GROMACS .gro file of C-alpha atoms in nm:
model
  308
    1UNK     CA    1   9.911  11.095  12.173
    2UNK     CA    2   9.967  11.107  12.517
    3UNK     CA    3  10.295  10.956  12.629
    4UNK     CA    4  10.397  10.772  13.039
    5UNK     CA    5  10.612  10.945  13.197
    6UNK     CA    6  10.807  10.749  13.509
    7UNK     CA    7  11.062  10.980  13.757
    8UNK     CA    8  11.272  10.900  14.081
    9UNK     CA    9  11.385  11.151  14.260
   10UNK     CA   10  11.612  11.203  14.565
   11UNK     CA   11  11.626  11.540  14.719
   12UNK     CA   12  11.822  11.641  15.032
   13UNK     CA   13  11.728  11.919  15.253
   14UNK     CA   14  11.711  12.079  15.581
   15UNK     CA   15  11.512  11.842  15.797
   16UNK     CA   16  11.294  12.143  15.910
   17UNK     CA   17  11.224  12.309  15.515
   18UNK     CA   18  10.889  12.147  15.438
   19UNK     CA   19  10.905  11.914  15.096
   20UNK     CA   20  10.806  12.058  14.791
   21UNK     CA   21  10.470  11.911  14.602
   22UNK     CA   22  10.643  11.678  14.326
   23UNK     CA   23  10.318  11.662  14.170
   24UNK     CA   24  10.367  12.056  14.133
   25UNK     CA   25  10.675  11.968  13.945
   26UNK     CA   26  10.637  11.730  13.740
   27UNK     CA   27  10.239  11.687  13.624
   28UNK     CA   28  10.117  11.293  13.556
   29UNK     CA   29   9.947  11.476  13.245
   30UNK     CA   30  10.234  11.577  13.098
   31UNK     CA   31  10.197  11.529  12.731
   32UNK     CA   32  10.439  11.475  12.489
   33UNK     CA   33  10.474  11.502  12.085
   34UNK     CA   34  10.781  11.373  11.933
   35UNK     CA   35  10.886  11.399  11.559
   36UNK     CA   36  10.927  11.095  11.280
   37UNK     CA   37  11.298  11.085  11.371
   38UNK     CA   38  11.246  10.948  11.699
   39UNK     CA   39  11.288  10.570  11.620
   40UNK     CA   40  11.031  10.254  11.756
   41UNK     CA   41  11.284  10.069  11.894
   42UNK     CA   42  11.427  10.360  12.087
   43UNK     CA   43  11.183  10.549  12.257
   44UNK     CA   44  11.275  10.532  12.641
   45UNK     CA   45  11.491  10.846  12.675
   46UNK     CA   46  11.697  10.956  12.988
   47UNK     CA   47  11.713  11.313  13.136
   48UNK     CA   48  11.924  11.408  13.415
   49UNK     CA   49  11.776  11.739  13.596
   50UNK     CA   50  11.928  11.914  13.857
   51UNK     CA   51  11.673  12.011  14.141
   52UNK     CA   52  11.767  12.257  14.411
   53UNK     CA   53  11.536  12.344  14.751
   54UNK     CA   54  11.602  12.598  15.002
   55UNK     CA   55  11.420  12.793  15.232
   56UNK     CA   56  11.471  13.168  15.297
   57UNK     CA   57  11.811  13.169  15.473
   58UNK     CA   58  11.907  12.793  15.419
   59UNK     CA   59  12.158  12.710  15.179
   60UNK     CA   60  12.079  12.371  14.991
   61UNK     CA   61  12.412  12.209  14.931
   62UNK     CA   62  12.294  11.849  14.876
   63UNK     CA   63  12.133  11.897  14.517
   64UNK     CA   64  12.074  11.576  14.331
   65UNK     CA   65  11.993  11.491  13.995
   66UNK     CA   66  11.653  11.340  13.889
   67UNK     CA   67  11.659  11.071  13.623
   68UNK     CA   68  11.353  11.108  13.448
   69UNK     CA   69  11.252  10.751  13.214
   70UNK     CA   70  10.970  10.859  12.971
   71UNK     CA   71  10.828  10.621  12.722
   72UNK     CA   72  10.767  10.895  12.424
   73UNK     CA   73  10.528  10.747  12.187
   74UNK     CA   74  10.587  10.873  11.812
   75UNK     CA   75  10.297  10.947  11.619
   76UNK     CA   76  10.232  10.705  11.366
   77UNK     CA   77   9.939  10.648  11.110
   78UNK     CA   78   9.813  10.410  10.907
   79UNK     CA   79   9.640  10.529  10.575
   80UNK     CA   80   9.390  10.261  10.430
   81UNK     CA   81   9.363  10.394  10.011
   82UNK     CA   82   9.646  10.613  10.038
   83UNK     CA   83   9.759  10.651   9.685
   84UNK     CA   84   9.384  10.714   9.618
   85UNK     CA   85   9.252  11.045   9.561
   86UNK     CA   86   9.162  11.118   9.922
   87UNK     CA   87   9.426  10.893  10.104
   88UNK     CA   88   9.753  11.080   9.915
   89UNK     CA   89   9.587  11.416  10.071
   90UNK     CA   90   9.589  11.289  10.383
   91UNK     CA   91   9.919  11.105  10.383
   92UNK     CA   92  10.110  11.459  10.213
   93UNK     CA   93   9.913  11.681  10.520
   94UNK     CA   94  10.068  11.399  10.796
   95UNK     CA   95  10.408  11.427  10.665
   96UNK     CA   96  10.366  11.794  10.634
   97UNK     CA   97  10.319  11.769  10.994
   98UNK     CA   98  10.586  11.550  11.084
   99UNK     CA   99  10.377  11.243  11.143
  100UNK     CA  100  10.524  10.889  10.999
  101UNK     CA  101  10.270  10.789  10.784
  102UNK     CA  102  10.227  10.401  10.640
  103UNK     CA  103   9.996  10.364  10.338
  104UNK     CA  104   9.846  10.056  10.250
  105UNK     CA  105   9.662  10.013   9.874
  106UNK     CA  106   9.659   9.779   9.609
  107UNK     CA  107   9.846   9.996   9.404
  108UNK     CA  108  10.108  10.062   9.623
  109UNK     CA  109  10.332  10.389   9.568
  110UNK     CA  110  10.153  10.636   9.345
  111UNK     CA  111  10.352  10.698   9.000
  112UNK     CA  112  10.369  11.061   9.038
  113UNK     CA  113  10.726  11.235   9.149
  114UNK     CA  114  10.655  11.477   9.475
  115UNK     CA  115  10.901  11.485   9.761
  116UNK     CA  116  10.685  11.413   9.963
  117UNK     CA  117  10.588  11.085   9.908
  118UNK     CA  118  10.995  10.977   9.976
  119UNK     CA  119  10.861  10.994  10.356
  120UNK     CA  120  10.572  10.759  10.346
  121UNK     CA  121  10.623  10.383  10.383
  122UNK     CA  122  10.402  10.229  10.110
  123UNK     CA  123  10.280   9.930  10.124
  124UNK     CA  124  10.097   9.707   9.844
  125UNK     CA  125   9.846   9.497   9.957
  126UNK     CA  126   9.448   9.409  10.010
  127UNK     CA  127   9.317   9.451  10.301
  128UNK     CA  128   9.096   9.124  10.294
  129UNK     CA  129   9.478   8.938  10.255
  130UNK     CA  130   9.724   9.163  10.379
  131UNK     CA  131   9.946   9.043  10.688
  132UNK     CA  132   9.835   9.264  10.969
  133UNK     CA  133  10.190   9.210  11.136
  134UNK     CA  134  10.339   9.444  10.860
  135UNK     CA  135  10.127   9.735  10.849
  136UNK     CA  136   9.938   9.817  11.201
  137UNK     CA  137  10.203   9.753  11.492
  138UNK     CA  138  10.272  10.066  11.677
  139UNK     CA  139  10.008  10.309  11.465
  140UNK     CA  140   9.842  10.567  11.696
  141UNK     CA  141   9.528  10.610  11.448
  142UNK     CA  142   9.379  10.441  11.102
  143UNK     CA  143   9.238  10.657  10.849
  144UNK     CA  144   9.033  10.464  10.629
  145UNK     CA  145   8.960  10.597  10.262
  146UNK     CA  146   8.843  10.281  10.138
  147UNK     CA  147   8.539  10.311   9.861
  148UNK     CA  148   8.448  10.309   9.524
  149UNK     CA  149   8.151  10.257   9.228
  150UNK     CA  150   8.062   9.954   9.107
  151UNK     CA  151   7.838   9.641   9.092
  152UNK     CA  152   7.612   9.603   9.379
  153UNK     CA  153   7.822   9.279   9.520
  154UNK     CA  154   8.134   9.526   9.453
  155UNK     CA  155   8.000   9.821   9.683
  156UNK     CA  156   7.918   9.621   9.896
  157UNK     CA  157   8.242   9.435   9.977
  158UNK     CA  158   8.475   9.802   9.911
  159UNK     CA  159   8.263  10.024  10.121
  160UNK     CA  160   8.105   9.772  10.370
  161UNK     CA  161   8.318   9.456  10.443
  162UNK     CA  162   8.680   9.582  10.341
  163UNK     CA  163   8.592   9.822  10.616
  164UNK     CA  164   8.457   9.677  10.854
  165UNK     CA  165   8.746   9.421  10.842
  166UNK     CA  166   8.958   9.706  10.920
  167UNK     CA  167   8.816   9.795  11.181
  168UNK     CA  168   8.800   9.473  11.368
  169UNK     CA  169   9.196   9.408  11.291
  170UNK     CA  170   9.265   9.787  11.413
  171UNK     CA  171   9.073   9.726  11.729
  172UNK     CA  172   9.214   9.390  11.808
  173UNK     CA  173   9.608   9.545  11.771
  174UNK     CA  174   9.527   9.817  12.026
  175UNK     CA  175   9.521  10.096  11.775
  176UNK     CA  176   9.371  10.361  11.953
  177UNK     CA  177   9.196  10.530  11.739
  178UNK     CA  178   8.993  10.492  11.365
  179UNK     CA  179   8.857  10.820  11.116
  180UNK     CA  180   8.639  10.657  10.855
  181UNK     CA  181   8.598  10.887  10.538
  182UNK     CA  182   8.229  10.815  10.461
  183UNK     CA  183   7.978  10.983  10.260
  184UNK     CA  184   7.726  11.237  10.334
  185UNK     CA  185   7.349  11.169  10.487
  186UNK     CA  186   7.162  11.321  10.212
  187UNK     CA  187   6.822  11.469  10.257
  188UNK     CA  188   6.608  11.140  10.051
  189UNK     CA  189   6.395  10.888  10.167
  190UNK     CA  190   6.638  10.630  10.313
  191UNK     CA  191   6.464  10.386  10.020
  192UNK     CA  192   6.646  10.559   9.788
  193UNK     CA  193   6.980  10.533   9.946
  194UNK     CA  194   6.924  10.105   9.883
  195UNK     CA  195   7.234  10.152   9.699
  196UNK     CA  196   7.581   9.925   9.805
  197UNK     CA  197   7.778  10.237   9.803
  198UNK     CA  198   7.551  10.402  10.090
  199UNK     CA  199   7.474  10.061  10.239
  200UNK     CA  200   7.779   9.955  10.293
  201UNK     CA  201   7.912  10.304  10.436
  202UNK     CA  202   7.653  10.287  10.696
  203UNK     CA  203   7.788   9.918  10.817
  204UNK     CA  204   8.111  10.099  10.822
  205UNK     CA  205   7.996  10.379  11.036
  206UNK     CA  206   7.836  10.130  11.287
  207UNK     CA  207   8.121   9.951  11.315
  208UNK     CA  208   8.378  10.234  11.397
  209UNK     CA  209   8.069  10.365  11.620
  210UNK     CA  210   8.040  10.030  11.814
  211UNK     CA  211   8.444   9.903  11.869
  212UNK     CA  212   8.530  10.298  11.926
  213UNK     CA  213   8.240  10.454  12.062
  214UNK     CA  214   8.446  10.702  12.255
  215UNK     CA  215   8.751  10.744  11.993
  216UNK     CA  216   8.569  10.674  11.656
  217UNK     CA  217   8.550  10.913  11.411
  218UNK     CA  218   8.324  10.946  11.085
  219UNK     CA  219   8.371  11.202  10.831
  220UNK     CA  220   8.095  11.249  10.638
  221UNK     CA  221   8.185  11.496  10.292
  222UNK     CA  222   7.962  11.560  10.009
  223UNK     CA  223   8.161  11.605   9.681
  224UNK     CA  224   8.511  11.582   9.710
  225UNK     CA  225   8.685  11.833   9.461
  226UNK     CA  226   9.048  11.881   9.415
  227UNK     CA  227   9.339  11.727   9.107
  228UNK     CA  228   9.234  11.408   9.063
  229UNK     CA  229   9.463  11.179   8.864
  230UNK     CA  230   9.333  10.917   8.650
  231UNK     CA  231   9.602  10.707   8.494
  232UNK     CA  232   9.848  11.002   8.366
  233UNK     CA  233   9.566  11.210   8.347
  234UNK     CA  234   9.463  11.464   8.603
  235UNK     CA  235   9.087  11.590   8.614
  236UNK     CA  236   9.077  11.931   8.744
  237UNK     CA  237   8.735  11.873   8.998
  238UNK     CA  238   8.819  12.219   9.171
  239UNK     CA  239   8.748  12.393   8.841
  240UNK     CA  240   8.384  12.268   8.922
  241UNK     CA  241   8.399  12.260   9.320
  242UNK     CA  242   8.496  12.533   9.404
  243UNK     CA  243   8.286  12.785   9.237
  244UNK     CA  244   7.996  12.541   9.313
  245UNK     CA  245   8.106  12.557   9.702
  246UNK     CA  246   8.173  12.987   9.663
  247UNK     CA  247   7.785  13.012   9.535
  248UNK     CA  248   7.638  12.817   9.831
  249UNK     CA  249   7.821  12.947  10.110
  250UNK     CA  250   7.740  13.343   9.941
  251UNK     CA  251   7.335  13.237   9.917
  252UNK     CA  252   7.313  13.015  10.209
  253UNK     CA  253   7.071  13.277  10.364
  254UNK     CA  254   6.868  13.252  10.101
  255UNK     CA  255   6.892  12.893  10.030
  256UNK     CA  256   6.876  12.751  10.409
  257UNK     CA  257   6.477  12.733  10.408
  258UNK     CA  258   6.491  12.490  10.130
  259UNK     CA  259   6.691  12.256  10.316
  260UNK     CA  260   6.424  12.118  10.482
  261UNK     CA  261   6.292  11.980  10.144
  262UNK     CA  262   6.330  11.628  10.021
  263UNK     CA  263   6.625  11.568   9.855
  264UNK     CA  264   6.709  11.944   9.820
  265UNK     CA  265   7.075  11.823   9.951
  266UNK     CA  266   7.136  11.668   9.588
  267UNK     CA  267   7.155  12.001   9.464
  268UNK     CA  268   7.246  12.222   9.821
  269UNK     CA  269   7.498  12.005   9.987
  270UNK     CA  270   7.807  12.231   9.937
  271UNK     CA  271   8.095  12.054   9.800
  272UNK     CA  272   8.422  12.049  10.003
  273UNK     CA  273   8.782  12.062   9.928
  274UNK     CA  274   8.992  11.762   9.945
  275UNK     CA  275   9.282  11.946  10.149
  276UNK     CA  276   8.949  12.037  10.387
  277UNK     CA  277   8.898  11.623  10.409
  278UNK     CA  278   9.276  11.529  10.491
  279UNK     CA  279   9.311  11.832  10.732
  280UNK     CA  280   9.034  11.755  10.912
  281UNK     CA  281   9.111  11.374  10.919
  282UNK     CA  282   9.480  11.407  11.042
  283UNK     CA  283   9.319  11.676  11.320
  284UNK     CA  284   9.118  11.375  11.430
  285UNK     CA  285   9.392  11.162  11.408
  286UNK     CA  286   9.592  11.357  11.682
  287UNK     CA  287   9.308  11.498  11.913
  288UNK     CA  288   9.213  11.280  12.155
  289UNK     CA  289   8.873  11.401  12.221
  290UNK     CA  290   8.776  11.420  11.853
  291UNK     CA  291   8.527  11.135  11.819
  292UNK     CA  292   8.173  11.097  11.595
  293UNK     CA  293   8.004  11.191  11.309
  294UNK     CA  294   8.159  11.517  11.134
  295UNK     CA  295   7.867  11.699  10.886
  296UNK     CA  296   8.030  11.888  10.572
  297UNK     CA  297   8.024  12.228  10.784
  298UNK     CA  298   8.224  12.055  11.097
  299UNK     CA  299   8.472  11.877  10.841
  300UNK     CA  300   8.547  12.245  10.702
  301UNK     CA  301   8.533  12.382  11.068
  302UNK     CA  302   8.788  12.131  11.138
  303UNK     CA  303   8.992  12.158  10.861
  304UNK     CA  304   9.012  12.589  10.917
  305UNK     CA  305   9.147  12.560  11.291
  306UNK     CA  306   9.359  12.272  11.172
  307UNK     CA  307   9.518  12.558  10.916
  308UNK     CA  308   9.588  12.828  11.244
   0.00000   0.00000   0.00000
């Protein structure tokens, strides 16, 4: 994110040498990243510069040094579901990126044994109970991967109000940004999409789209494929995915006058890795001028110059 940067300066010279632009030197849009180690309670650091002037045949002699103050803001992110399928992606491509990374989930730390995972602060909580005063001070972005199957009143309340609750609490503690993994608009009569899970994504999306209409960002993936653990199990979905995704994108020529057909997205929508999902959400995460709705081909377009 972009960090303040404050300066005095006190230069001596020649009364006749004409005073160098200090705009020139130092740029008001200087921008600043600054790793995990950096800590929150510490983040004013003080340079000391030297700065000489002289003109062609003028010795400066009175140099001084310019204290610079700058207010370097870590980056920090808050990961709603992140011991879930989706949300441990994202939280291992942060880290991997030197990004602190706080995960919130009812589950809490996942049970599995990577490295990784020693650098993410875990949290166990719900987000309709959870103490906002532990989890969102001094985030730079929240990337919600809250959802799930269930009862009507339970699809509802996961994909719809547990979001939209977020959403409001991110926006009243300043957070400056909010990526909402979300679903994908599927080419069927909207009657058909009456379900809670697509209902309440939609609420979700127009609530991100309203409080951060200029910083919001909505993700929209088909199938998600990757090693998804179940209990001690892990389901291999990329043995299915991938090949799936690897057909469409070789007959998309043939297949892209189809697309126009109802429904033909149940069976055309190309799946998309979940490494594609968490690169392209931490991308949004750190580019200011990502915002809106991301289709499955700008999620992997995202994801691939996230990867360069």
């Amino acid at each position: 994110m972009a960090s303040s940067l404050s300066y005095a300066a006190s230069i001596s010279r020649p009364p006749s040498s004409p005073s160098p632009n200090l705009r020139t030197l130092f740029p008001s849009g200087i921008r600043s990243r600054a790793s995990n180690s950096i800590s929150h309670t510490n983040r004013f650091l003080r340079f000391g510069v030297k700065c000489s002037y002289a003109d062609a045949g003028i010795k400066d002699t009175n140099s001084r040094t310019i204290d610079i103050e700058a207010d370097i803001k870590a980056e920090r992110i808050v990961v709603l579901g992140g011991s879930g399928f989706v949300g441990s992606a994202i939280c291992k491509a942060a880290v991997s990126r030197g990004i602190e990374v706080i995960s919130l989930s009812r589950s809490g730390r996942p049970t599995s044994l990577n490295s990784w995972e020693d650098q993410v602060t875990w949290i166990t909580g719900d987000v309709f109970y959870v103490n906002w005063d532990e989890v969102l001070p001094g985030a730079t972005a929240v990337i919600s991967t809250l959802g799930g199957f269930g009862s009507e009143e339970q699809m509802q309340r996961i994909n719809g109000e547990a979001n939209i609750i977020s959403v409001t609490a991110a926006k009243e503690y300043g957070i400056p940004k909010f990526i909402l993994i979300s679903v994908h608009d599927y080419n069927i009569p909207s009657f058909l999409l009456t379900s809670g899970y697509f209902t309440g994504k939609r609420k979700a999306e127009s609530e991100v789209l309203s409080k951060y209409p200029s910083s919001g960002v909505i993700l929209r993936p088909g199938f998600i494929y990757g090693k998804r653990k179940v209990g001690n199990y892990e389901i291999p979905l990329d043995l299915i995915g991938e090949p799936i995704e690897r057909l469409l994108n070789a007959t998309a020529s043939f297949t892209k006058p189809l697309n126009s057909l109802p429904a033909s997205d149940l069976i055309l929508a190309p799946p998309v890795s979940v490494d594609d999902v968490a690169l392209a959400a931490v991308n949004a995460a750190k580019d200011d001028d990502c915002f809106g709705v991301f289709t499955i081909n700008q999620i992997k377009e995202a994801a691939s110059g996230a990867k360069v």
